[in-house]
mmCIF file of C-alpha atoms in Angstrom:
data_model
loop_
_atom_site.group_PDB
_atom_site.id
_atom_site.type_symbol
_atom_site.label_atom_id
_atom_site.label_comp_id
_atom_site.label_asym_id
_atom_site.label_seq_id
_atom_site.Cartn_x
_atom_site.Cartn_y
_atom_site.Cartn_z
ATOM 1 C CA MET A 1 0.000 0.000 0.000
ATOM 2 C CA THR A 2 2.226 2.806 -1.143
ATOM 3 C CA ALA A 3 1.147 6.303 -2.062
ATOM 4 C CA SER A 4 0.925 7.325 -5.682
ATOM 5 C CA PRO A 5 4.304 8.274 -7.133
ATOM 6 C CA HIS A 6 2.654 11.307 -8.763
ATOM 7 C CA GLY A 7 2.028 13.272 -5.580
ATOM 8 C CA PRO A 8 -0.183 13.051 -2.509
ATOM 9 C CA ALA A 9 -2.643 10.168 -2.410
ATOM 10 C CA ALA A 10 -6.053 11.087 -3.796
ATOM 11 C CA VAL A 11 -7.811 8.806 -1.346
ATOM 12 C CA HIS A 12 -7.590 8.136 2.361
ATOM 13 C CA LEU A 13 -8.765 5.148 4.367
ATOM 14 C CA ALA A 14 -11.683 5.744 6.751
ATOM 15 C CA GLN A 15 -12.443 3.403 9.633
ATOM 16 C CA LEU A 16 -15.373 2.887 11.998
ATOM 17 C CA ASN A 17 -15.580 0.428 14.836
ATOM 18 C CA VAL A 18 -18.253 0.006 17.429
ATOM 19 C CA ALA A 19 -18.124 -1.646 20.852
ATOM 20 C CA THR A 20 -20.890 -2.589 23.278
ATOM 21 C CA PHE A 21 -19.988 -2.070 26.938
ATOM 22 C CA ARG A 22 -20.645 -4.858 29.408
ATOM 23 C CA TYR A 23 -20.777 -2.256 32.193
ATOM 24 C CA PRO A 24 -21.391 1.513 32.397
ATOM 25 C CA LEU A 25 -18.373 3.675 31.555
ATOM 26 C CA ASP A 26 -17.965 4.743 35.201
ATOM 27 C CA ASP A 27 -17.904 1.143 36.463
ATOM 28 C CA PRO A 28 -14.528 0.228 38.049
ATOM 29 C CA ARG A 29 -14.414 -2.904 35.876
ATOM 30 C CA VAL A 30 -14.012 -0.659 32.809
ATOM 31 C CA ALA A 31 -11.482 1.656 34.502
ATOM 32 C CA PRO A 32 -8.411 0.256 32.663
ATOM 33 C CA PHE A 33 -10.091 1.084 29.342
ATOM 34 C CA VAL A 34 -11.027 4.605 30.434
ATOM 35 C CA GLU A 35 -7.494 5.240 31.762
ATOM 36 C CA ALA A 36 -5.993 4.175 28.434
ATOM 37 C CA LEU A 37 -8.172 6.530 26.352
ATOM 38 C CA ASP A 38 -6.054 9.701 26.571
ATOM 39 C CA PRO A 39 -2.605 8.117 26.093
ATOM 40 C CA VAL A 40 -3.808 5.905 23.240
ATOM 41 C CA ASN A 41 -5.576 8.813 21.523
ATOM 42 C CA ALA A 42 -2.393 10.884 21.893
ATOM 43 C CA ALA A 43 -0.434 8.030 20.308
ATOM 44 C CA ALA A 44 -2.926 7.927 17.415
ATOM 45 C CA ASP A 45 -2.642 11.671 16.838
ATOM 46 C CA ALA A 46 1.150 11.338 16.640
ATOM 47 C CA ALA A 47 1.183 8.109 14.582
ATOM 48 C CA PRO A 48 2.633 8.139 11.041
ATOM 49 C CA GLY A 49 -0.148 8.438 8.445
ATOM 50 C CA PHE A 50 -2.810 9.647 10.906
ATOM 51 C CA VAL A 51 -5.234 12.137 9.317
ATOM 52 C CA TRP A 52 -8.291 12.653 11.525
ATOM 53 C CA ARG A 53 -10.376 11.113 14.310
ATOM 54 C CA LEU A 54 -13.872 11.724 15.602
ATOM 55 C CA LYS A 55 -14.169 13.929 18.687
ATOM 56 C CA GLU A 56 -17.208 15.430 20.303
ATOM 57 C CA ASP A 57 -17.195 19.242 20.558
ATOM 58 C CA GLY A 58 -15.017 20.314 23.484
ATOM 59 C CA GLU A 59 -13.945 16.724 24.274
ATOM 60 C CA ASN A 60 -10.822 14.729 23.459
ATOM 61 C CA ASP A 61 -12.770 11.692 22.229
ATOM 62 C CA ALA A 62 -16.184 10.493 21.094
ATOM 63 C CA THR A 63 -17.036 8.122 23.941
ATOM 64 C CA ALA A 64 -20.044 10.258 24.927
ATOM 65 C CA MET A 65 -21.556 10.014 21.427
ATOM 66 C CA ARG A 66 -23.975 7.099 21.357
ATOM 67 C CA PRO A 67 -25.654 7.042 17.924
ATOM 68 C CA LEU A 68 -26.326 3.296 18.236
ATOM 69 C CA GLY A 69 -27.712 3.288 21.753
ATOM 70 C CA GLU A 70 -26.572 4.000 25.284
ATOM 71 C CA ARG A 71 -24.215 1.017 25.614
ATOM 72 C CA VAL A 72 -22.493 1.309 22.228
ATOM 73 C CA ILE A 73 -19.493 3.605 21.671
ATOM 74 C CA VAL A 74 -18.240 4.532 18.211
ATOM 75 C CA ASN A 75 -14.655 5.111 17.153
ATOM 76 C CA MET A 76 -13.901 6.727 13.776
ATOM 77 C CA SER A 77 -10.695 7.830 12.121
ATOM 78 C CA VAL A 78 -9.049 8.502 8.751
ATOM 79 C CA TRP A 79 -5.555 7.343 7.709
ATOM 80 C CA GLU A 80 -3.296 7.840 4.703
ATOM 81 C CA THR A 81 -2.776 4.123 4.032
ATOM 82 C CA ARG A 82 -3.808 0.651 5.141
ATOM 83 C CA GLU A 83 -0.327 0.131 6.551
ATOM 84 C CA ALA A 84 -0.594 3.253 8.734
ATOM 85 C CA LEU A 85 -3.939 2.164 10.187
ATOM 86 C CA TRP A 86 -2.750 -1.439 10.623
ATOM 87 C CA ASP A 87 0.452 -0.442 12.401
ATOM 88 C CA PHE A 88 -1.373 1.841 14.802
ATOM 89 C CA THR A 89 -4.187 -0.618 15.487
ATOM 90 C CA TYR A 90 -2.091 -3.728 15.986
ATOM 91 C CA ARG A 91 1.562 -2.659 16.310
ATOM 92 C CA SER A 92 1.444 0.115 18.915
ATOM 93 C CA GLY A 93 0.281 0.525 22.512
ATOM 94 C CA HIS A 94 -3.256 0.199 21.130
ATOM 95 C CA LEU A 95 -2.766 -3.588 20.897
ATOM 96 C CA GLU A 96 -2.430 -3.864 24.673
ATOM 97 C CA VAL A 97 -5.822 -2.154 25.021
ATOM 98 C CA MET A 98 -7.345 -4.536 22.469
ATOM 99 C CA ARG A 99 -6.086 -7.470 24.515
ATOM 100 C CA GLY A 100 -8.540 -6.468 27.253
ATOM 101 C CA ARG A 101 -11.547 -6.218 24.929
ATOM 102 C CA ARG A 102 -13.307 -9.345 26.230
ATOM 103 C CA ASP A 103 -13.227 -7.940 29.773
ATOM 104 C CA TRP A 104 -14.994 -4.712 28.828
ATOM 105 C CA PHE A 105 -17.064 -5.298 25.715
ATOM 106 C CA GLU A 106 -19.706 -7.714 24.544
ATOM 107 C CA ARG A 107 -18.769 -10.025 21.712
ATOM 108 C CA HIS A 108 -20.357 -8.874 18.479
ATOM 109 C CA ALA A 109 -21.965 -11.485 16.262
ATOM 110 C CA GLU A 110 -22.255 -8.917 13.455
ATOM 111 C CA ALA A 111 -19.416 -6.928 11.897
ATOM 112 C CA HIS A 112 -18.091 -4.384 14.413
ATOM 113 C CA MET A 113 -15.579 -2.742 12.115
ATOM 114 C CA VAL A 114 -15.720 -1.330 8.594
ATOM 115 C CA LEU A 115 -13.194 0.330 6.294
ATOM 116 C CA TRP A 116 -13.855 2.432 3.208
ATOM 117 C CA TRP A 117 -12.011 4.883 0.968
ATOM 118 C CA VAL A 118 -12.771 8.607 1.081
ATOM 119 C CA PRO A 119 -11.404 11.403 -1.136
ATOM 120 C CA ALA A 120 -8.389 12.982 0.594
ATOM 121 C CA GLY A 121 -9.609 15.982 2.589
ATOM 122 C CA HIS A 122 -13.120 14.598 3.101
ATOM 123 C CA VAL A 123 -14.158 14.311 6.758
ATOM 124 C CA PRO A 124 -16.637 11.452 6.984
ATOM 125 C CA SER A 125 -19.815 12.002 9.000
ATOM 126 C CA VAL A 126 -21.110 9.574 11.623
ATOM 127 C CA GLU A 127 -24.159 8.948 9.405
ATOM 128 C CA GLU A 128 -21.936 8.049 6.467
ATOM 129 C CA ALA A 129 -19.943 5.677 8.655
ATOM 130 C CA LEU A 130 -23.062 3.968 10.009
ATOM 131 C CA GLU A 131 -24.281 3.478 6.425
ATOM 132 C CA ARG A 132 -21.017 1.674 5.601
ATOM 133 C CA LEU A 133 -21.426 -0.508 8.695
ATOM 134 C CA ALA A 134 -25.008 -1.316 7.726
ATOM 135 C CA ASP A 135 -23.782 -2.117 4.203
ATOM 136 C CA ILE A 136 -21.146 -4.650 5.316
ATOM 137 C CA ARG A 137 -23.576 -6.168 7.828
ATOM 138 C CA ALA A 138 -26.270 -6.600 5.171
ATOM 139 C CA ASN A 139 -24.208 -7.461 2.104
ATOM 140 C CA GLY A 140 -20.838 -8.667 3.353
ATOM 141 C CA PRO A 141 -17.523 -7.109 2.317
ATOM 142 C CA SER A 142 -17.409 -5.159 -0.956
ATOM 143 C CA PRO A 143 -15.207 -2.417 -2.466
ATOM 144 C CA ASP A 144 -17.481 0.101 -0.677
ATOM 145 C CA ALA A 145 -17.272 -1.450 2.801
ATOM 146 C CA PHE A 146 -14.597 -3.937 3.783
ATOM 147 C CA THR A 147 -12.242 -5.084 6.534
ATOM 148 C CA PHE A 148 -8.517 -5.783 6.886
ATOM 149 C CA THR A 149 -9.017 -9.417 5.921
ATOM 150 C CA SER A 150 -11.381 -8.614 3.031
ATOM 151 C CA PHE A 151 -9.379 -5.596 1.889
ATOM 152 C CA HIS A 152 -10.141 -3.722 -1.350
ATOM 153 C CA ALA A 153 -7.660 -1.369 -3.011
ATOM 154 C CA PRO A 154 -8.896 2.176 -3.766
ATOM 155 C CA VAL A 155 -8.874 1.763 -7.557
ATOM 156 C CA GLU A 156 -11.421 -1.035 -7.348
ATOM 157 C CA ALA A 157 -13.609 1.032 -5.049
ATOM 158 C CA ALA A 158 -13.561 3.997 -7.442
ATOM 159 C CA ALA A 159 -14.292 1.738 -10.405
ATOM 160 C CA ALA A 160 -17.181 0.078 -8.600
ATOM 161 C CA ARG A 161 -18.734 3.446 -7.806
ATOM 162 C CA ALA A 162 -18.346 4.828 -11.345
ATOM 163 C CA MET B 1 11.579 -21.793 -7.011
ATOM 164 C CA GLU B 2 10.259 -24.460 -4.683
ATOM 165 C CA ASP B 3 10.594 -23.801 -0.953
ATOM 166 C CA ILE B 4 12.826 -26.842 -0.628
ATOM 167 C CA ASP B 5 15.266 -25.467 -3.232
ATOM 168 C CA ALA B 6 15.474 -22.107 -1.446
ATOM 169 C CA ILE B 7 16.131 -23.771 1.891
ATOM 170 C CA ALA B 8 18.707 -26.109 0.340
ATOM 171 C CA LEU B 9 20.795 -23.053 -0.608
ATOM 172 C CA LEU B 10 21.491 -22.528 3.094
ATOM 173 C CA GLN B 11 23.333 -25.852 3.229
ATOM 174 C CA ASP B 12 26.510 -24.075 2.061
ATOM 175 C CA PRO B 13 28.295 -22.908 5.241
ATOM 176 C CA VAL B 14 29.509 -19.565 3.847
ATOM 177 C CA ARG B 15 26.096 -18.760 2.428
ATOM 178 C CA ARG B 16 24.543 -19.739 5.742
ATOM 179 C CA ARG B 17 26.875 -17.434 7.692
ATOM 180 C CA LEU B 18 26.107 -14.532 5.338
ATOM 181 C CA TYR B 19 22.360 -15.140 5.586
ATOM 182 C CA GLU B 20 22.406 -15.375 9.366
ATOM 183 C CA TYR B 21 24.509 -12.227 9.670
ATOM 184 C CA VAL B 22 22.230 -10.137 7.415
ATOM 185 C CA VAL B 23 19.083 -11.402 9.149
ATOM 186 C CA ALA B 24 20.462 -10.695 12.627
ATOM 187 C CA GLN B 25 21.180 -7.023 11.886
ATOM 188 C CA GLY B 26 17.557 -6.038 11.265
ATOM 189 C CA ARG B 27 18.667 -3.389 8.730
ATOM 190 C CA GLU B 28 20.230 -3.104 5.289
ATOM 191 C CA VAL B 29 23.720 -4.611 5.141
ATOM 192 C CA GLY B 30 26.367 -3.794 2.518
ATOM 193 C CA ARG B 31 28.608 -6.340 0.766
ATOM 194 C CA ASN B 32 31.809 -5.269 2.512
ATOM 195 C CA GLU B 33 30.271 -5.522 5.931
ATOM 196 C CA ALA B 34 28.758 -8.941 5.249
ATOM 197 C CA ALA B 35 32.038 -10.228 3.770
ATOM 198 C CA GLU B 36 33.959 -9.093 6.824
ATOM 199 C CA ALA B 37 31.456 -10.644 9.228
ATOM 200 C CA ALA B 38 31.551 -13.976 7.385
ATOM 201 C CA GLY B 39 35.345 -13.873 7.002
ATOM 202 C CA VAL B 40 35.339 -14.223 3.208
ATOM 203 C CA ALA B 41 36.466 -12.093 0.270
ATOM 204 C CA ARG B 42 34.110 -9.395 -0.984
ATOM 205 C CA THR B 43 33.611 -10.977 -4.421
ATOM 206 C CA LEU B 44 32.707 -14.357 -2.903
ATOM 207 C CA ALA B 45 30.291 -12.654 -0.491
ATOM 208 C CA ALA B 46 28.700 -10.763 -3.389
ATOM 209 C CA HIS B 47 28.249 -14.011 -5.327
ATOM 210 C CA HIS B 48 26.524 -15.760 -2.435
ATOM 211 C CA LEU B 49 24.420 -12.738 -1.420
ATOM 212 C CA ASP B 50 23.086 -12.429 -4.958
ATOM 213 C CA LYS B 51 22.355 -16.149 -5.025
ATOM 214 C CA LEU B 52 20.354 -15.801 -1.786
ATOM 215 C CA THR B 53 18.522 -12.844 -3.303
ATOM 216 C CA GLY B 54 17.731 -14.794 -6.462
ATOM 217 C CA ALA B 55 16.205 -17.556 -4.343
ATOM 218 C CA GLY B 56 14.022 -15.052 -2.479
ATOM 219 C CA LEU B 57 15.716 -15.517 0.881
ATOM 220 C CA LEU B 58 17.122 -11.976 0.863
ATOM 221 C CA GLU B 59 16.006 -8.756 -0.800
ATOM 222 C CA SER B 60 18.481 -6.333 -2.308
ATOM 223 C CA GLY B 61 18.425 -2.639 -3.017
ATOM 224 C CA SER B 62 20.960 0.083 -3.568
ATOM 225 C CA ARG B 63 21.877 2.899 -1.277
ATOM 226 C CA ARG B 64 24.713 5.360 -0.802
ATOM 227 C CA LEU B 65 26.394 4.042 2.318
ATOM 228 C CA THR B 66 28.230 7.319 2.884
ATOM 229 C CA GLY B 67 25.000 9.074 3.814
ATOM 230 C CA ARG B 68 25.788 11.807 1.275
ATOM 231 C CA SER B 69 23.852 12.486 -1.883
ATOM 232 C CA GLY B 70 24.259 14.430 -5.100
ATOM 233 C CA PRO B 71 27.339 14.626 -7.378
ATOM 234 C CA GLY B 72 30.492 13.327 -5.740
ATOM 235 C CA ALA B 73 28.669 11.185 -3.220
ATOM 236 C CA GLY B 74 29.876 8.050 -4.941
ATOM 237 C CA ARG B 75 28.084 5.152 -6.560
ATOM 238 C CA PRO B 76 25.198 3.594 -4.641
ATOM 239 C CA ALA B 77 26.210 0.320 -3.011
ATOM 240 C CA LYS B 78 24.203 -2.871 -3.098
ATOM 241 C CA VAL B 79 22.538 -3.644 0.238
ATOM 242 C CA TYR B 80 20.667 -6.688 1.527
ATOM 243 C CA THR B 81 17.881 -7.380 4.032
ATOM 244 C CA ARG B 82 15.806 -10.408 4.938
ATOM 245 C CA ALA B 83 12.954 -11.104 2.503
ATOM 246 C CA ARG B 84 9.511 -10.941 4.076
ATOM 247 C CA ALA B 85 8.361 -14.201 2.527
ATOM 248 C CA GLU B 86 8.305 -17.359 4.621
ATOM 249 C CA TRP B 87 9.753 -20.682 3.534
ATOM 250 C CA ALA B 88 8.659 -23.967 4.991
ATOM 251 C CA VAL B 89 9.102 -27.575 4.074
ATOM 252 C CA SER B 90 7.063 -30.447 5.412
ATOM 253 C CA LEU B 91 7.705 -34.026 4.429
ATOM 254 C CA PRO B 92 5.196 -35.478 3.931
ATOM 255 C CA ALA B 93 3.056 -32.445 3.012
ATOM 256 C CA ARG B 94 1.160 -31.123 6.035
ATOM 257 C CA ASP B 95 -0.730 -27.887 6.388
ATOM 258 C CA TYR B 96 -0.663 -26.713 9.979
ATOM 259 C CA LEU B 97 -1.048 -23.044 8.999
ATOM 260 C CA THR B 98 -4.541 -23.612 7.613
ATOM 261 C CA ALA B 99 -5.431 -25.572 10.735
ATOM 262 C CA ALA B 100 -4.090 -22.740 12.912
ATOM 263 C CA GLU B 101 -6.041 -20.128 10.966
ATOM 264 C CA LEU B 102 -9.286 -22.093 11.153
ATOM 265 C CA LEU B 103 -8.873 -22.674 14.885
ATOM 266 C CA ALA B 104 -8.054 -18.993 15.411
ATOM 267 C CA GLU B 105 -11.077 -17.954 13.362
ATOM 268 C CA ALA B 106 -13.343 -20.142 15.479
ATOM 269 C CA ALA B 107 -11.709 -18.948 18.729
ATOM 270 C CA GLU B 108 -12.047 -15.314 17.639
ATOM 271 C CA GLY B 109 -15.690 -15.819 16.722
ATOM 272 C CA ALA B 110 -16.461 -17.458 20.039
ATOM 273 C CA GLY B 111 -14.409 -14.967 22.076
ATOM 274 C CA LEU B 112 -12.151 -17.644 23.540
ATOM 275 C CA ASP B 113 -9.178 -15.351 24.308
ATOM 276 C CA ALA B 114 -9.053 -16.186 28.019
ATOM 277 C CA GLY B 115 -9.065 -19.949 27.451
ATOM 278 C CA LEU B 116 -6.410 -19.701 24.736
ATOM 279 C CA CYS B 117 -4.158 -17.566 26.955
ATOM 280 C CA ALA B 118 -4.533 -19.993 29.860
ATOM 281 C CA ALA B 119 -3.512 -22.898 27.596
ATOM 282 C CA ALA B 120 -0.566 -20.875 26.239
ATOM 283 C CA ARG B 121 0.627 -20.009 29.757
ATOM 284 C CA ARG B 122 0.487 -23.671 30.766
ATOM 285 C CA ARG B 123 2.421 -24.628 27.636
ATOM 286 C CA GLY B 124 5.075 -22.013 28.401
ATOM 287 C CA GLU B 125 5.436 -23.389 31.944
ATOM 288 C CA ALA B 126 5.715 -26.926 30.597
ATOM 289 C CA LEU B 127 8.429 -25.836 28.136
ATOM 290 C CA ARG B 128 10.357 -24.226 30.996
ATOM 291 C CA GLY B 129 10.301 -27.584 32.754
ATOM 292 C CA PRO B 130 8.342 -28.877 35.722
ATOM 293 C CA GLY B 131 9.441 -27.147 38.927
ATOM 294 C CA ALA B 132 12.080 -25.062 37.110
ATOM 295 C CA ALA B 133 12.907 -21.657 38.604
ATOM 296 C CA PRO B 134 11.844 -18.494 36.767
ATOM 297 C CA CYS B 135 14.290 -17.182 34.179
ATOM 298 C CA GLY B 136 17.281 -15.698 36.032
ATOM 299 C CA GLY B 137 18.105 -12.624 33.960
ATOM 300 C CA LEU B 138 18.093 -10.965 30.555
ATOM 301 C CA ASP B 139 21.039 -13.042 29.251
ATOM 302 C CA GLU B 140 19.273 -16.280 30.096
ATOM 303 C CA ALA B 141 16.057 -14.894 28.586
ATOM 304 C CA MET B 142 17.946 -14.178 25.329
ATOM 305 C CA ASP B 143 19.079 -17.813 25.136
ATOM 306 C CA VAL B 144 15.597 -19.154 25.866
ATOM 307 C CA LEU B 145 13.995 -16.846 23.284
ATOM 308 C CA ALA B 146 16.654 -17.563 20.636
ATOM 309 C CA ALA B 147 16.034 -21.286 21.032
ATOM 310 C CA ARG B 148 12.357 -20.687 20.225
ATOM 311 C CA GLY B 149 13.119 -18.623 17.106
ATOM 312 C CA TYR B 150 12.300 -15.140 18.428
ATOM 313 C CA GLU B 151 15.669 -13.656 17.308
ATOM 314 C CA PRO B 152 16.171 -11.570 20.466
ATOM 315 C CA HIS B 153 18.467 -8.552 20.664
ATOM 316 C CA LEU B 154 19.332 -6.206 23.494
ATOM 317 C CA GLU B 155 18.193 -2.611 23.181
ATOM 318 C CA GLY B 156 19.116 0.477 25.215
ATOM 319 C CA ALA B 157 22.088 -1.252 26.847
ATOM 320 C CA GLU B 158 24.583 1.536 26.182
ATOM 321 C CA GLY B 159 23.265 3.624 28.995
ATOM 322 C CA GLU B 160 25.567 4.780 31.740
ATOM 323 C CA GLY B 161 23.969 8.013 32.848
ATOM 324 C CA GLY B 162 20.832 8.975 30.953
ATOM 325 C CA GLY B 163 20.701 5.770 28.907
ATOM 326 C CA SER B 164 17.500 3.810 29.035
ATOM 327 C CA LEU B 165 17.337 0.504 30.876
ATOM 328 C CA PRO B 166 18.109 -2.472 28.666
ATOM 329 C CA VAL B 167 15.189 -4.465 27.270
ATOM 330 C CA VAL B 168 15.152 -7.541 25.088
ATOM 331 C CA ARG B 169 13.254 -7.016 21.834
ATOM 332 C CA MET B 170 12.594 -9.710 19.247
ATOM 333 C CA ARG B 171 12.956 -9.371 15.507
ATOM 334 C CA ASN B 172 10.892 -12.426 14.672
ATOM 335 C CA CYS B 173 7.362 -13.461 15.544
ATOM 336 C CA PRO B 174 7.145 -17.265 15.327
ATOM 337 C CA PHE B 175 3.369 -16.928 14.814
ATOM 338 C CA HIS B 176 3.626 -14.156 12.204
ATOM 339 C CA ALA B 177 1.119 -15.406 9.599
ATOM 340 C CA VAL B 178 -1.644 -16.136 12.114
ATOM 341 C CA ALA B 179 -0.806 -13.050 14.186
ATOM 342 C CA GLU B 180 -1.382 -10.881 11.092
ATOM 343 C CA ARG B 181 -4.846 -12.401 10.611
ATOM 344 C CA PHE B 182 -5.977 -12.340 14.274
ATOM 345 C CA PRO B 183 -3.709 -9.841 16.057
ATOM 346 C CA PRO B 184 -5.224 -9.369 19.538
ATOM 347 C CA LEU B 185 -6.048 -13.071 19.903
ATOM 348 C CA VAL B 186 -2.704 -14.458 18.734
ATOM 349 C CA CYS B 187 -0.532 -11.690 20.236
ATOM 350 C CA GLY B 188 -2.284 -12.241 23.576
ATOM 351 C CA MET B 189 -1.549 -15.964 23.234
ATOM 352 C CA ASN B 190 2.101 -15.202 22.458
ATOM 353 C CA LEU B 191 2.434 -12.977 25.541
ATOM 354 C CA ALA B 192 0.880 -15.644 27.776
ATOM 355 C CA LEU B 193 3.214 -18.290 26.326
ATOM 356 C CA LEU B 194 6.242 -16.099 27.075
ATOM 357 C CA GLU B 195 4.969 -15.314 30.569
ATOM 358 C CA GLY B 196 4.796 -19.046 31.234
ATOM 359 C CA LEU B 197 8.164 -19.674 29.610
ATOM 360 C CA LEU B 198 10.002 -16.998 31.625
ATOM 361 C CA GLY B 199 8.054 -17.561 34.845
ATOM 362 C CA ALA B 200 6.064 -15.207 37.030
ATOM 363 C CA ASP B 201 7.599 -13.339 39.994
ATOM 364 C CA GLY B 202 11.166 -13.836 38.747
ATOM 365 C CA PRO B 203 13.830 -11.262 37.891
ATOM 366 C CA VAL B 204 12.517 -10.729 34.351
ATOM 367 C CA ARG B 205 9.053 -10.167 32.982
ATOM 368 C CA ALA B 206 7.409 -10.087 29.563
ATOM 369 C CA ARG B 207 5.240 -7.118 28.622
ATOM 370 C CA MET B 208 3.296 -6.236 25.497
ATOM 371 C CA ASP B 209 4.922 -3.338 23.650
ATOM 372 C CA ALA B 210 4.014 -3.813 20.004
ATOM 373 C CA ARG B 211 5.753 -1.947 17.222
ATOM 374 C CA PRO B 212 5.929 -2.432 13.458
ATOM 375 C CA GLY B 213 8.003 -5.278 12.085
ATOM 376 C CA GLU B 214 8.842 -7.018 15.368
ATOM 377 C CA CYS B 215 7.382 -9.374 17.946
ATOM 378 C CA CYS B 216 4.722 -7.628 20.087
ATOM 379 C CA VAL B 217 6.477 -8.464 23.371
ATOM 380 C CA VAL B 218 9.515 -7.035 25.188
ATOM 381 C CA VAL B 219 11.316 -8.691 28.074
ATOM 382 C CA GLU B 220 12.733 -6.481 30.800
ATOM 383 C CA SER B 221 14.029 -6.624 34.346
ATOM 384 C CA SER B 222 11.099 -6.770 36.753
ATOM 385 C CA LYS B 223 13.185 -4.903 39.359
ATOM 386 C CA ASN B 224 13.190 -1.685 37.319
ATOM 387 C CA ASN B 225 11.190 0.180 39.916
ATOM 388 C CA ILE B 226 12.867 -1.128 43.044
ATOM 389 C CA ASP B 227 14.929 1.248 45.243
#
């Protein structure tokens, strides 16, 4: 996944994941997750290839936004390349947080993560992201909504939309 | 080239020394440096390095080793690093990777992380030996990890005054292919295995500290915070 040799990449990779809490956010059993939020978000902001992440007005994260119900938090971000998102997600301090996911979150039977390409400079809305999640849940992976293991390169996605 | 042909190239002792030297550096290595390390002439080293590259065991590129660029900086030199591809031979043909991926997929789907980690920790303890004491220090940990294919190296050891405390990092993940497919599940398993292997409450401990291109775990002295 390298950038175009002709200048800045014309597309960026957007990502949404959702998680359903087993306990309220102020429950001591979720405290390790809450304590990790600020340092891990700071690491994301400083990570190579990071472009943007969802924050609520006046907050440092989006944990108070609950578009899918009171127990479900959403996490959204945009990255320059697949490699940049992969390395942050699985090859940084973020991995240690993911290791605790069974302690804090319900197991999702449906897809809980979706990736899609956006034009560089476009800031995806929560509605747009939820549409992509609904798409992959209803239709399975496609060039418009995919995952790391069912990855689609940006050219295919553009061709499929044209 | 068949995997078995690529692996057979390493039978030659000089080639083997060159390969092992390049792989152990974790960076691009020039011909002169590799020749010196293997104790052979530069032309012989170049011949073998290119043979290893042709077989897909190494990758080559070119770089100006002087660090300068532009006119007068000299010709770029040929440099070598480990190829990312994996080579495996099984006689008779067996396919444990597919089995591992299917089991991981089922474990991931069922959320069996805790059970997998418990099994991995028990396996690590069994590998250490029944009743064996926890690993005695970073040097011993390096030997134990090397024997299991982790390719350990010491980092931050230079430090008298201001230097960071030494930690053991590992260039190789023995579970790489499955870890790439199911990272939190398999990396958690790997950490639990190493915790069992090194022993709890001993002088060293394993901790998750993932970074690109290496094993997700570091091993450090567990007395770092004492006195």
